[in-house]
CSV table of C-alpha atoms in Angstrom, one decimal:
chain,number,residue,atom,x,y,z
E,984,UNK,CA,89.6,112.3,128.3
E,985,UNK,CA,86.2,113.1,130.6
E,986,UNK,CA,84.1,111.7,127.7
E,987,UNK,CA,84.5,109.7,124.0
E,988,UNK,CA,82.4,112.4,122.6
E,989,UNK,CA,85.2,114.8,123.5
E,990,UNK,CA,88.4,112.7,122.1
E,991,UNK,CA,90.4,115.2,119.1
E,992,UNK,CA,90.6,114.0,115.5
E,993,UNK,CA,93.6,112.0,115.8
E,994,UNK,CA,92.6,109.7,118.1
E,995,UNK,CA,88.8,109.9,116.2
E,996,UNK,CA,91.3,108.7,113.3
E,997,UNK,CA,93.7,105.9,115.3
E,998,UNK,CA,90.1,104.1,116.9
E,999,UNK,CA,89.4,104.4,112.7
E,1000,UNK,CA,92.4,102.9,111.1
E,1001,UNK,CA,93.6,101.2,114.1
E,1002,UNK,CA,96.2,98.2,113.1
E,1003,UNK,CA,93.2,96.1,112.7
E,1004,UNK,CA,91.7,98.0,110.6
E,1005,UNK,CA,94.7,99.1,108.9
E,1006,UNK,CA,95.7,95.2,108.0
E,1007,UNK,CA,92.1,93.9,107.6
E,1008,UNK,CA,92.3,96.3,104.6
E,1009,UNK,CA,95.2,96.5,103.9
E,1010,UNK,CA,95.2,92.3,102.8
E,1011,UNK,CA,91.7,93.2,100.7
E,1012,UNK,CA,93.5,95.6,98.9
E,1013,UNK,CA,96.2,93.5,97.8
E,1014,UNK,CA,99.2,95.4,99.9
E,1015,UNK,CA,101.8,94.0,102.0
E,1016,UNK,CA,102.4,94.7,105.4
E,1017,UNK,CA,106.0,96.4,105.3
E,1018,UNK,CA,107.2,97.8,109.2
E,1019,UNK,CA,109.0,101.6,108.5
E,1020,UNK,CA,108.4,105.3,109.0
E,1021,UNK,CA,105.9,105.7,106.4
E,1022,UNK,CA,103.1,103.0,106.9
E,1023,UNK,CA,99.2,103.5,105.5
E,1024,UNK,CA,98.1,104.9,109.2
E,1025,UNK,CA,101.1,108.0,108.9
E,1026,UNK,CA,100.2,108.4,105.2
E,1027,UNK,CA,96.4,108.6,105.6
E,1028,UNK,CA,97.1,110.9,108.3
E,1029,UNK,CA,99.6,113.6,106.6
E,1030,UNK,CA,97.7,113.4,102.8
E,1031,UNK,CA,94.5,114.9,105.0
E,1032,UNK,CA,97.2,117.6,106.5
E,1033,UNK,CA,99.3,118.3,103.0
E,1034,UNK,CA,95.6,119.3,102.4
E,1035,UNK,CA,94.5,121.8,105.6
E,1036,UNK,CA,97.4,122.7,105.4
E,1037,UNK,CA,98.5,126.3,103.9
E,1038,UNK,CA,101.3,125.6,101.3
E,1039,UNK,CA,100.4,122.3,100.8
E,1040,UNK,CA,103.6,120.8,99.5
E,1041,UNK,CA,104.6,117.6,100.5
E,1042,UNK,CA,108.1,119.5,101.8
E,1043,UNK,CA,106.1,121.3,103.9
E,1044,UNK,CA,104.6,118.1,105.0
E,1045,UNK,CA,107.1,115.9,105.4
E,1046,UNK,CA,108.4,118.9,108.1
E,1047,UNK,CA,105.0,118.3,110.1
E,1048,UNK,CA,105.9,114.6,110.2
E,1049,UNK,CA,109.8,115.5,112.1
E,1050,UNK,CA,107.8,118.0,114.1
E,1051,UNK,CA,105.6,115.4,115.9
E,1052,UNK,CA,102.3,115.7,113.6
E,1053,UNK,CA,101.8,112.0,113.2
E,1054,UNK,CA,103.9,110.7,116.4
E,1055,UNK,CA,101.6,108.7,118.0
E,1056,UNK,CA,101.2,106.7,114.5
E,1057,UNK,CA,104.2,105.6,114.2
E,1058,UNK,CA,105.5,102.7,114.0
E,1059,UNK,CA,108.5,101.1,116.4
E,1060,UNK,CA,111.5,101.3,114.4
E,1061,UNK,CA,115.0,102.4,114.3
E,1062,UNK,CA,115.5,105.9,112.4
E,1063,UNK,CA,112.7,107.0,114.9
E,1064,UNK,CA,113.7,105.9,117.6
E,1065,UNK,CA,117.2,107.4,116.7
E,1066,UNK,CA,114.5,110.3,116.1
E,1067,UNK,CA,116.8,109.8,111.5
E,1068,UNK,CA,113.1,110.6,110.0
E,1069,UNK,CA,114.9,112.5,106.7
E,1070,UNK,CA,113.4,116.1,105.2
E,1071,UNK,CA,113.4,114.7,102.0
E,1072,UNK,CA,110.8,114.0,100.4
E,1073,UNK,CA,111.2,111.2,98.5
E,1074,UNK,CA,109.2,107.7,101.1
E,1075,UNK,CA,106.0,110.1,101.2
E,1076,UNK,CA,105.9,110.6,97.3
E,1077,UNK,CA,106.9,106.8,96.7
E,1078,UNK,CA,104.5,105.3,100.0
E,1079,UNK,CA,101.8,108.2,98.0
E,1080,UNK,CA,101.5,106.0,94.9
E,1081,UNK,CA,101.9,102.8,96.3
E,1082,UNK,CA,98.7,102.6,98.5
E,1083,UNK,CA,96.1,101.3,97.4
E,1084,UNK,CA,93.0,103.4,96.0
E,1085,UNK,CA,90.2,100.7,97.9
E,1086,UNK,CA,92.3,102.2,100.8
E,1087,UNK,CA,91.6,105.1,100.3
E,1088,UNK,CA,87.7,105.0,99.9
E,1089,UNK,CA,87.4,102.4,103.1
E,1090,UNK,CA,88.8,103.8,105.4
E,1091,UNK,CA,87.0,107.5,103.5
E,1092,UNK,CA,83.8,105.4,104.1
E,1093,UNK,CA,85.1,104.7,107.8
E,1094,UNK,CA,85.8,108.1,109.5
E,1095,UNK,CA,82.2,109.6,107.7
E,1096,UNK,CA,79.9,107.1,109.5
E,1097,UNK,CA,82.1,108.0,112.7
E,1098,UNK,CA,82.1,110.5,112.8
E,1099,UNK,CA,78.3,110.8,112.1
E,1100,UNK,CA,78.0,108.6,115.2
E,1101,UNK,CA,79.4,110.7,117.0
E,1102,UNK,CA,78.0,114.0,116.2
E,1103,UNK,CA,74.7,113.2,116.2
E,1104,UNK,CA,73.6,113.1,119.5
E,1105,UNK,CA,69.9,110.5,119.1
E,1106,UNK,CA,68.0,109.9,116.2
E,1107,UNK,CA,70.3,111.4,113.4
E,1108,UNK,CA,67.8,113.1,110.7
E,1109,UNK,CA,70.1,112.1,107.9
E,1110,UNK,CA,68.8,114.8,106.0
E,1111,UNK,CA,71.5,115.6,102.9
E,1112,UNK,CA,71.6,118.4,100.0
E,1113,UNK,CA,73.0,117.8,97.0
E,1114,UNK,CA,74.7,119.7,94.8
E,1115,UNK,CA,77.4,119.6,91.8
E,1116,UNK,CA,80.7,121.2,90.9
E,1117,UNK,CA,83.5,120.9,88.7
E,1118,UNK,CA,86.8,120.5,89.3
E,1119,UNK,CA,90.0,121.7,87.3
E,1120,UNK,CA,93.3,118.6,87.1
E,1121,UNK,CA,96.9,119.1,85.9
E,1122,UNK,CA,96.9,119.0,81.7
E,1123,UNK,CA,98.1,115.0,81.6
E,1124,UNK,CA,98.2,112.4,78.7
E,1125,UNK,CA,96.5,110.5,81.1
E,1126,UNK,CA,94.0,112.6,82.3
E,1127,UNK,CA,92.9,114.4,78.9
E,1128,UNK,CA,92.0,111.5,77.6
E,1129,UNK,CA,90.1,110.1,80.6
E,1130,UNK,CA,88.7,113.5,81.5
E,1131,UNK,CA,88.5,115.1,78.1
E,1132,UNK,CA,89.0,119.9,78.0
E,1133,UNK,CA,85.4,121.2,77.4
E,1134,UNK,CA,85.1,123.3,74.3
E,1135,UNK,CA,83.8,126.3,73.6
E,1136,UNK,CA,82.7,128.5,70.7
E,1137,UNK,CA,86.9,129.7,70.9
E,1138,UNK,CA,88.3,126.4,71.1
E,1139,UNK,CA,89.5,124.1,73.5
E,1140,UNK,CA,90.4,124.2,76.7
E,1141,UNK,CA,93.9,123.9,78.2
E,1142,UNK,CA,92.5,122.2,81.4
E,1143,UNK,CA,91.1,118.6,81.7
E,1144,UNK,CA,88.0,119.3,83.8
E,1145,UNK,CA,85.6,116.8,86.7
E,1146,UNK,CA,82.3,116.9,86.8
E,1147,UNK,CA,81.5,115.8,91.2
E,1148,UNK,CA,78.2,115.5,92.9
E,1149,UNK,CA,78.6,115.5,96.3
E,1150,UNK,CA,75.9,115.1,99.0
E,1151,UNK,CA,77.0,116.9,102.2
E,1152,UNK,CA,74.8,116.1,106.0
E,1153,UNK,CA,72.0,119.0,105.9
E,1154,UNK,CA,73.1,119.4,110.0
E,1155,UNK,CA,76.8,119.1,110.1
E,1156,UNK,CA,78.2,119.5,107.0
E,1157,UNK,CA,79.1,115.9,105.9
E,1158,UNK,CA,80.4,115.6,103.3
E,1159,UNK,CA,79.5,111.4,101.8
E,1160,UNK,CA,81.3,110.1,99.5
E,1161,UNK,CA,81.0,111.8,96.0
E,1162,UNK,CA,80.0,110.7,92.7
E,1163,UNK,CA,82.4,112.2,89.4
E,1164,UNK,CA,82.9,111.3,85.4
E,1165,UNK,CA,84.3,113.8,82.3
E,1166,UNK,CA,82.2,116.5,81.9
E,1167,UNK,CA,83.5,116.2,77.9
E,1168,UNK,CA,83.8,113.5,75.6
E,1169,UNK,CA,82.3,110.1,74.6
E,1170,UNK,CA,81.9,109.4,78.1
E,1171,UNK,CA,80.9,112.2,79.1
E,1172,UNK,CA,78.0,112.1,82.2
E,1173,UNK,CA,75.3,114.2,83.6
E,1174,UNK,CA,74.7,116.4,86.9
E,1175,UNK,CA,71.9,114.4,87.5
E,1176,UNK,CA,73.3,110.6,86.4
E,1177,UNK,CA,75.9,111.5,89.1
E,1178,UNK,CA,73.3,112.3,90.9
E,1179,UNK,CA,71.6,108.7,91.1
E,1180,UNK,CA,74.2,107.4,91.6
E,1181,UNK,CA,75.3,109.5,95.1
E,1182,UNK,CA,71.7,108.6,96.2
E,1183,UNK,CA,72.6,104.5,96.0
E,1184,UNK,CA,74.5,105.2,98.8
E,1185,UNK,CA,72.9,107.7,101.7
E,1186,UNK,CA,71.7,105.7,104.3
E,1187,UNK,CA,68.0,104.5,104.5
E,1188,UNK,CA,65.6,106.6,105.2
E,1189,UNK,CA,67.0,109.6,103.9
E,1190,UNK,CA,65.4,113.0,103.3
E,1191,UNK,CA,67.0,114.9,99.0
E,1192,UNK,CA,67.1,118.6,98.8
E,1193,UNK,CA,68.1,119.6,95.7
E,1194,UNK,CA,67.6,122.9,93.0
E,1195,UNK,CA,66.1,122.9,90.1
E,1196,UNK,CA,69.2,121.5,88.4
E,1197,UNK,CA,68.0,118.0,89.5
E,1198,UNK,CA,64.5,119.1,89.9
E,1199,UNK,CA,63.4,116.0,86.9
E,1200,UNK,CA,61.4,112.8,87.1
E,1201,UNK,CA,65.0,110.5,86.7
E,1202,UNK,CA,66.1,112.0,90.1
E,1203,UNK,CA,62.7,111.8,92.3
E,1204,UNK,CA,62.5,108.6,91.0
E,1205,UNK,CA,65.4,107.0,92.6
E,1206,UNK,CA,64.6,108.8,95.4
E,1207,UNK,CA,61.5,106.4,95.7
E,1208,UNK,CA,63.1,103.3,94.4
E,1209,UNK,CA,65.7,103.9,98.0
E,1210,UNK,CA,62.5,104.6,99.8
E,1211,UNK,CA,63.5,108.1,100.3
E,1212,UNK,CA,61.8,112.1,100.8
E,1213,UNK,CA,62.9,114.5,98.9
E,1214,UNK,CA,62.4,118.6,97.6
E,1215,UNK,CA,63.0,119.6,94.0
E,1216,UNK,CA,63.0,122.6,93.6
E,1217,UNK,CA,61.3,122.9,90.0
E,1218,UNK,CA,61.8,125.3,86.8
E,1219,UNK,CA,58.5,127.1,85.7
E,1220,UNK,CA,58.0,125.4,82.8
E,1221,UNK,CA,58.2,121.5,84.6
E,1222,UNK,CA,56.2,123.0,87.3
E,1223,UNK,CA,53.1,123.9,85.3
E,1224,UNK,CA,53.0,121.1,82.5
E,1225,UNK,CA,52.2,118.8,86.4
E,1226,UNK,CA,49.5,121.0,87.7
E,1227,UNK,CA,48.4,123.8,84.7
E,1228,UNK,CA,48.5,127.2,85.4
E,1229,UNK,CA,48.9,128.6,89.1
E,1230,UNK,CA,47.6,131.7,90.1
E,1231,UNK,CA,47.5,131.8,93.9
E,1232,UNK,CA,50.0,130.2,96.1
E,1233,UNK,CA,49.2,126.4,98.1
E,1234,UNK,CA,49.8,123.4,97.5
E,1235,UNK,CA,48.2,120.2,94.9
E,1236,UNK,CA,48.0,116.3,95.2
E,1237,UNK,CA,50.7,115.8,92.0
E,1238,UNK,CA,51.1,112.0,90.5
E,1239,UNK,CA,54.8,112.5,88.2
E,1240,UNK,CA,54.9,110.5,84.9
E,1241,UNK,CA,57.4,109.5,83.5
E,1242,UNK,CA,57.6,111.5,79.4
E,1243,UNK,CA,59.1,110.2,76.7
E,1244,UNK,CA,62.1,113.0,76.7
E,1245,UNK,CA,62.9,112.0,80.7
E,1246,UNK,CA,65.1,108.9,79.6
E,1247,UNK,CA,66.7,110.7,77.3
E,1248,UNK,CA,68.0,108.5,74.7
E,1249,UNK,CA,69.0,105.1,76.9
E,1250,UNK,CA,65.3,105.3,77.4
E,1251,UNK,CA,64.9,104.2,81.0
E,1252,UNK,CA,61.1,103.9,82.3
E,1253,UNK,CA,58.1,102.4,81.9
E,1254,UNK,CA,55.1,104.6,80.8
E,1255,UNK,CA,53.5,103.1,84.2
E,1256,UNK,CA,56.8,104.5,86.2
E,1257,UNK,CA,55.1,107.9,89.0
E,1258,UNK,CA,55.9,109.0,91.7
E,1259,UNK,CA,53.3,110.4,94.1
E,1260,UNK,CA,53.8,113.9,95.7
E,1261,UNK,CA,52.7,117.0,95.8
E,1262,UNK,CA,53.2,120.3,94.6
E,1263,UNK,CA,54.0,123.6,96.7
E,1264,UNK,CA,53.7,126.7,95.1
E,1265,UNK,CA,54.8,129.9,96.9
E,1266,UNK,CA,56.0,133.4,96.0
E,1267,UNK,CA,58.8,135.0,98.3
E,1268,UNK,CA,61.1,138.1,98.9
E,1269,UNK,CA,59.3,141.5,99.4
E,1270,UNK,CA,57.8,144.0,97.3
E,1271,UNK,CA,58.9,144.0,93.9
E,1272,UNK,CA,61.3,141.6,93.8
E,1273,UNK,CA,58.9,138.6,94.9
E,1274,UNK,CA,59.0,135.4,92.5
E,1275,UNK,CA,57.1,131.8,92.6
E,1276,UNK,CA,59.2,129.3,94.2
E,1277,UNK,CA,57.9,125.8,93.3
E,1278,UNK,CA,58.7,122.4,95.3
E,1279,UNK,CA,58.4,119.0,94.7
E,1280,UNK,CA,58.3,116.8,97.1
E,1281,UNK,CA,57.5,113.7,98.6
E,1282,UNK,CA,58.2,114.8,102.3
E,1283,UNK,CA,55.3,114.6,105.4
E,1284,UNK,CA,54.4,118.0,106.7
E,1285,UNK,CA,53.1,121.5,106.6
E,1286,UNK,CA,54.2,124.3,103.0
E,1287,UNK,CA,55.5,126.5,105.3
E,1288,UNK,CA,58.1,123.8,107.3
E,1289,UNK,CA,59.3,122.3,103.7
E,1290,UNK,CA,59.5,126.1,102.4
E,1291,UNK,CA,62.1,126.3,105.3
E,1292,UNK,CA,63.6,123.3,105.0
E,1293,UNK,CA,64.6,124.6,101.3
E,1294,UNK,CA,65.5,127.6,102.3
E,1295,UNK,CA,68.6,126.3,103.9
E,1296,UNK,CA,69.7,123.9,101.2
E,1297,UNK,CA,72.2,127.3,100.3
E,1298,UNK,CA,74.6,126.4,102.9
E,1299,UNK,CA,75.9,123.8,100.2
E,1300,UNK,CA,77.3,126.2,98.3
E,1301,UNK,CA,79.4,128.0,101.2
E,1302,UNK,CA,80.6,124.1,102.0
E,1303,UNK,CA,82.0,124.0,98.3
E,1304,UNK,CA,83.0,126.6,98.3
E,1305,UNK,CA,85.1,125.2,101.2
E,1306,UNK,CA,85.6,121.8,99.2
E,1307,UNK,CA,87.0,123.7,96.5
E,1308,UNK,CA,89.4,126.4,98.4
E,1309,UNK,CA,89.8,126.2,101.8
E,1310,UNK,CA,90.6,122.3,101.3
E,1311,UNK,CA,92.4,123.7,97.8
E,1312,UNK,CA,90.6,120.9,95.4
E,1313,UNK,CA,89.5,123.2,93.4
E,1314,UNK,CA,93.4,122.3,91.6
E,1315,UNK,CA,94.0,118.3,91.5
E,1316,UNK,CA,97.9,119.0,90.9
E,1317,UNK,CA,98.4,114.9,90.6
E,1318,UNK,CA,99.7,113.9,87.5
E,1319,UNK,CA,97.3,110.3,87.3
E,1320,UNK,CA,94.3,109.3,86.7
E,1321,UNK,CA,94.6,106.7,90.7
E,1322,UNK,CA,96.5,109.4,92.5
E,1323,UNK,CA,93.9,112.4,90.7
E,1324,UNK,CA,91.3,110.0,92.8
E,1325,UNK,CA,93.2,109.8,96.1
E,1326,UNK,CA,93.2,113.0,96.4
E,1327,UNK,CA,90.2,113.5,95.6
E,1328,UNK,CA,89.1,111.4,98.8
E,1329,UNK,CA,91.3,111.8,101.5
E,1330,UNK,CA,91.0,116.0,100.9
E,1331,UNK,CA,86.6,115.0,101.9
E,1332,UNK,CA,88.1,113.1,104.5
E,1333,UNK,CA,90.1,115.8,106.3
E,1334,UNK,CA,86.8,118.3,104.9
E,1335,UNK,CA,84.9,116.3,107.4
E,1336,UNK,CA,87.9,116.2,111.0
E,1337,UNK,CA,87.1,120.0,110.3
E,1338,UNK,CA,83.7,119.5,110.9
E,1339,UNK,CA,83.9,117.6,113.2
E,1340,UNK,CA,85.3,120.1,115.1
E,1341,UNK,CA,83.3,122.1,114.4
E,1342,UNK,CA,80.5,120.9,115.6
E,1343,UNK,CA,81.7,119.9,118.5
E,1344,UNK,CA,82.9,123.6,119.4
E,1345,UNK,CA,78.8,124.4,118.9
E,1346,UNK,CA,77.9,121.5,120.3
E,1347,UNK,CA,80.1,123.4,123.9
E,1348,UNK,CA,78.6,126.6,123.9
E,1349,UNK,CA,74.5,125.7,122.9
E,1350,UNK,CA,75.0,127.6,118.5
E,1351,UNK,CA,74.3,125.4,115.6
E,1352,UNK,CA,77.8,124.6,114.0
E,1353,UNK,CA,76.8,126.5,110.6
E,1354,UNK,CA,76.9,129.9,112.0
E,1355,UNK,CA,80.6,129.4,112.8
E,1356,UNK,CA,83.7,129.6,109.6
E,1357,UNK,CA,85.0,126.6,108.0
E,1358,UNK,CA,88.7,129.3,107.4
E,1359,UNK,CA,88.6,130.4,109.8
E,1360,UNK,CA,88.4,127.1,112.6
E,1361,UNK,CA,90.3,125.3,110.4
E,1362,UNK,CA,93.4,128.8,111.1
E,1363,UNK,CA,92.8,127.5,115.1
E,1364,UNK,CA,93.1,123.6,114.0
E,1365,UNK,CA,96.8,124.7,112.8
E,1366,UNK,CA,98.3,127.3,115.1
E,1367,UNK,CA,96.7,124.9,118.1
E,1368,UNK,CA,98.3,121.3,116.4
E,1369,UNK,CA,101.5,121.4,117.5
E,1370,UNK,CA,100.6,122.3,121.8
E,1371,UNK,CA,97.9,119.1,121.0
E,1372,UNK,CA,100.8,116.4,119.8
E,1373,UNK,CA,103.2,118.0,122.1
E,1374,UNK,CA,100.6,117.9,125.5
E,1375,UNK,CA,103.0,115.9,127.9
E,1376,UNK,CA,99.7,114.4,130.0
E,1377,UNK,CA,96.6,113.4,129.4
E,1378,UNK,CA,95.4,116.6,131.4
E,1379,UNK,CA,96.8,119.4,129.3
E,1380,UNK,CA,96.4,117.5,126.1
E,1381,UNK,CA,92.1,118.0,127.6
E,1382,UNK,CA,93.0,121.3,129.0
E,1383,UNK,CA,94.9,122.5,125.2
E,1384,UNK,CA,91.6,121.0,123.2
E,1385,UNK,CA,88.7,122.1,125.1
E,1386,UNK,CA,90.7,125.9,124.6
E,1387,UNK,CA,90.1,125.4,121.1
E,1388,UNK,CA,86.6,124.1,120.9
E,1389,UNK,CA,86.5,127.6,122.8
E,1390,UNK,CA,88.2,129.9,120.4
E,1391,UNK,CA,86.4,127.8,117.5
E,1392,UNK,CA,83.2,128.9,119.0
E,1393,UNK,CA,83.8,132.6,119.1
E,1394,UNK,CA,84.4,132.0,114.6
E,1395,UNK,CA,80.8,132.7,114.1
E,1396,UNK,CA,80.1,134.4,111.4
E,1397,UNK,CA,79.0,138.3,111.2
E,1398,UNK,CA,74.9,138.1,110.1
E,1399,UNK,CA,74.2,140.7,107.4
E,1400,UNK,CA,70.6,142.0,107.0
E,1401,UNK,CA,71.5,143.9,103.9
E,1402,UNK,CA,73.4,143.6,101.3
E,1403,UNK,CA,77.2,144.6,100.9
E,1404,UNK,CA,78.1,148.4,101.3
E,1405,UNK,CA,79.9,148.4,98.2
E,1406,UNK,CA,80.3,146.2,94.6
E,1407,UNK,CA,82.7,142.7,94.8
E,1408,UNK,CA,84.1,143.9,91.1
E,1409,UNK,CA,87.5,143.0,91.8
E,1410,UNK,CA,89.3,140.1,92.9
E,1411,UNK,CA,92.2,137.2,92.1
E,1412,UNK,CA,91.9,133.6,91.8
E,1413,UNK,CA,94.5,130.5,90.3
E,1414,UNK,CA,97.0,133.1,89.7
E,1415,UNK,CA,98.2,136.6,88.2
E,1416,UNK,CA,96.4,137.1,85.3
E,1417,UNK,CA,93.1,135.4,86.0
E,1418,UNK,CA,90.7,138.7,87.5
E,1419,UNK,CA,87.9,140.8,87.1
E,1420,UNK,CA,88.6,144.6,86.2
E,1421,UNK,CA,87.2,146.9,88.1
E,1422,UNK,CA,85.1,149.8,86.0
E,1423,UNK,CA,86.7,152.9,84.8
E,1424,UNK,CA,85.7,156.0,86.6
E,1425,UNK,CA,86.0,159.0,84.8
């Protein structure tokens, strides 16, 4: 390669999970090392490719292995030398089940850290956007016991549901290690409690941006204890409780004190617990659609800078859509809690590797990575992957990879100055019966 910055994602993965690292992590996880086709490095890579493949089946992933998608990672065993890799999925399936959860977590964390070093030129901004979502699980006995299906006035749901909170890098879109828990049942947890756990794993001196679902005292207090700045949107009621009636836009210094309700039933906060910051009140929108926006922040900067920073929070909505739909994480097909956790962690790693390609392509073309479409870049990577793997020389590999970056840079999102001219009345997701019917015309 002409520069280590332009190394392709497989070479980056090889550096992260090199033989020494894998052996060290295997010892930590109590896993015996065995030579064979489905070693830990190969299995982890195939699980990532399975998430990025449009079919996402075991059989299609094994076919990718046979066609050379993991050729540099294979051990020098007899069946590899004789090119007698079986197309049956039993070996790959058993290797996935035997893979320790600790190994998956450590490799996923190492991938995030290495990608941040490669993509952040100079000093990283360390600005993270916080949001939560839910994932659907398989209706097996173990998963139902650990993640009970939610219920409403119509009864209990069939599918177990997992509550998830993620932190995404505002500039690159890289996803940090998520935190999750059950939505219902005796062990049910809230997005705010999961957000406090996610904050503990962030780098020092980070900045957290979140919507009004997380604009509560406990999140601001957790960020303050970690010496992090925060930009949190507040509800109208909470903003007026802090500073009283608001009639004009401006910024107001406030001391946010914990009330007796902030600790919930556990009463975690003392009366002396406070967070000092500013409350920014502005009017946003146009004409009659203008509304008040209330932001509590402990970050230094002008009022306009804080409002512009919060305006970029919407990026995590499209990031979550890419995670749940493009990386096929909306419904995890694993049958056990352990396998579900492996699938979730590895899917985050696959997402981050595609984000790395997007950032490299944007840097090569001098554009913002957020201007590129995640789905279209993934299509480019999928189509070009066989040529990258089978390149005969280093020079041919370099030319092909630079061509991939040029193609990815063309996958720009449209700039819509006006809303869509047609209503979105019908869509299909997850099956033939999950759609909203259009209104009948008279």
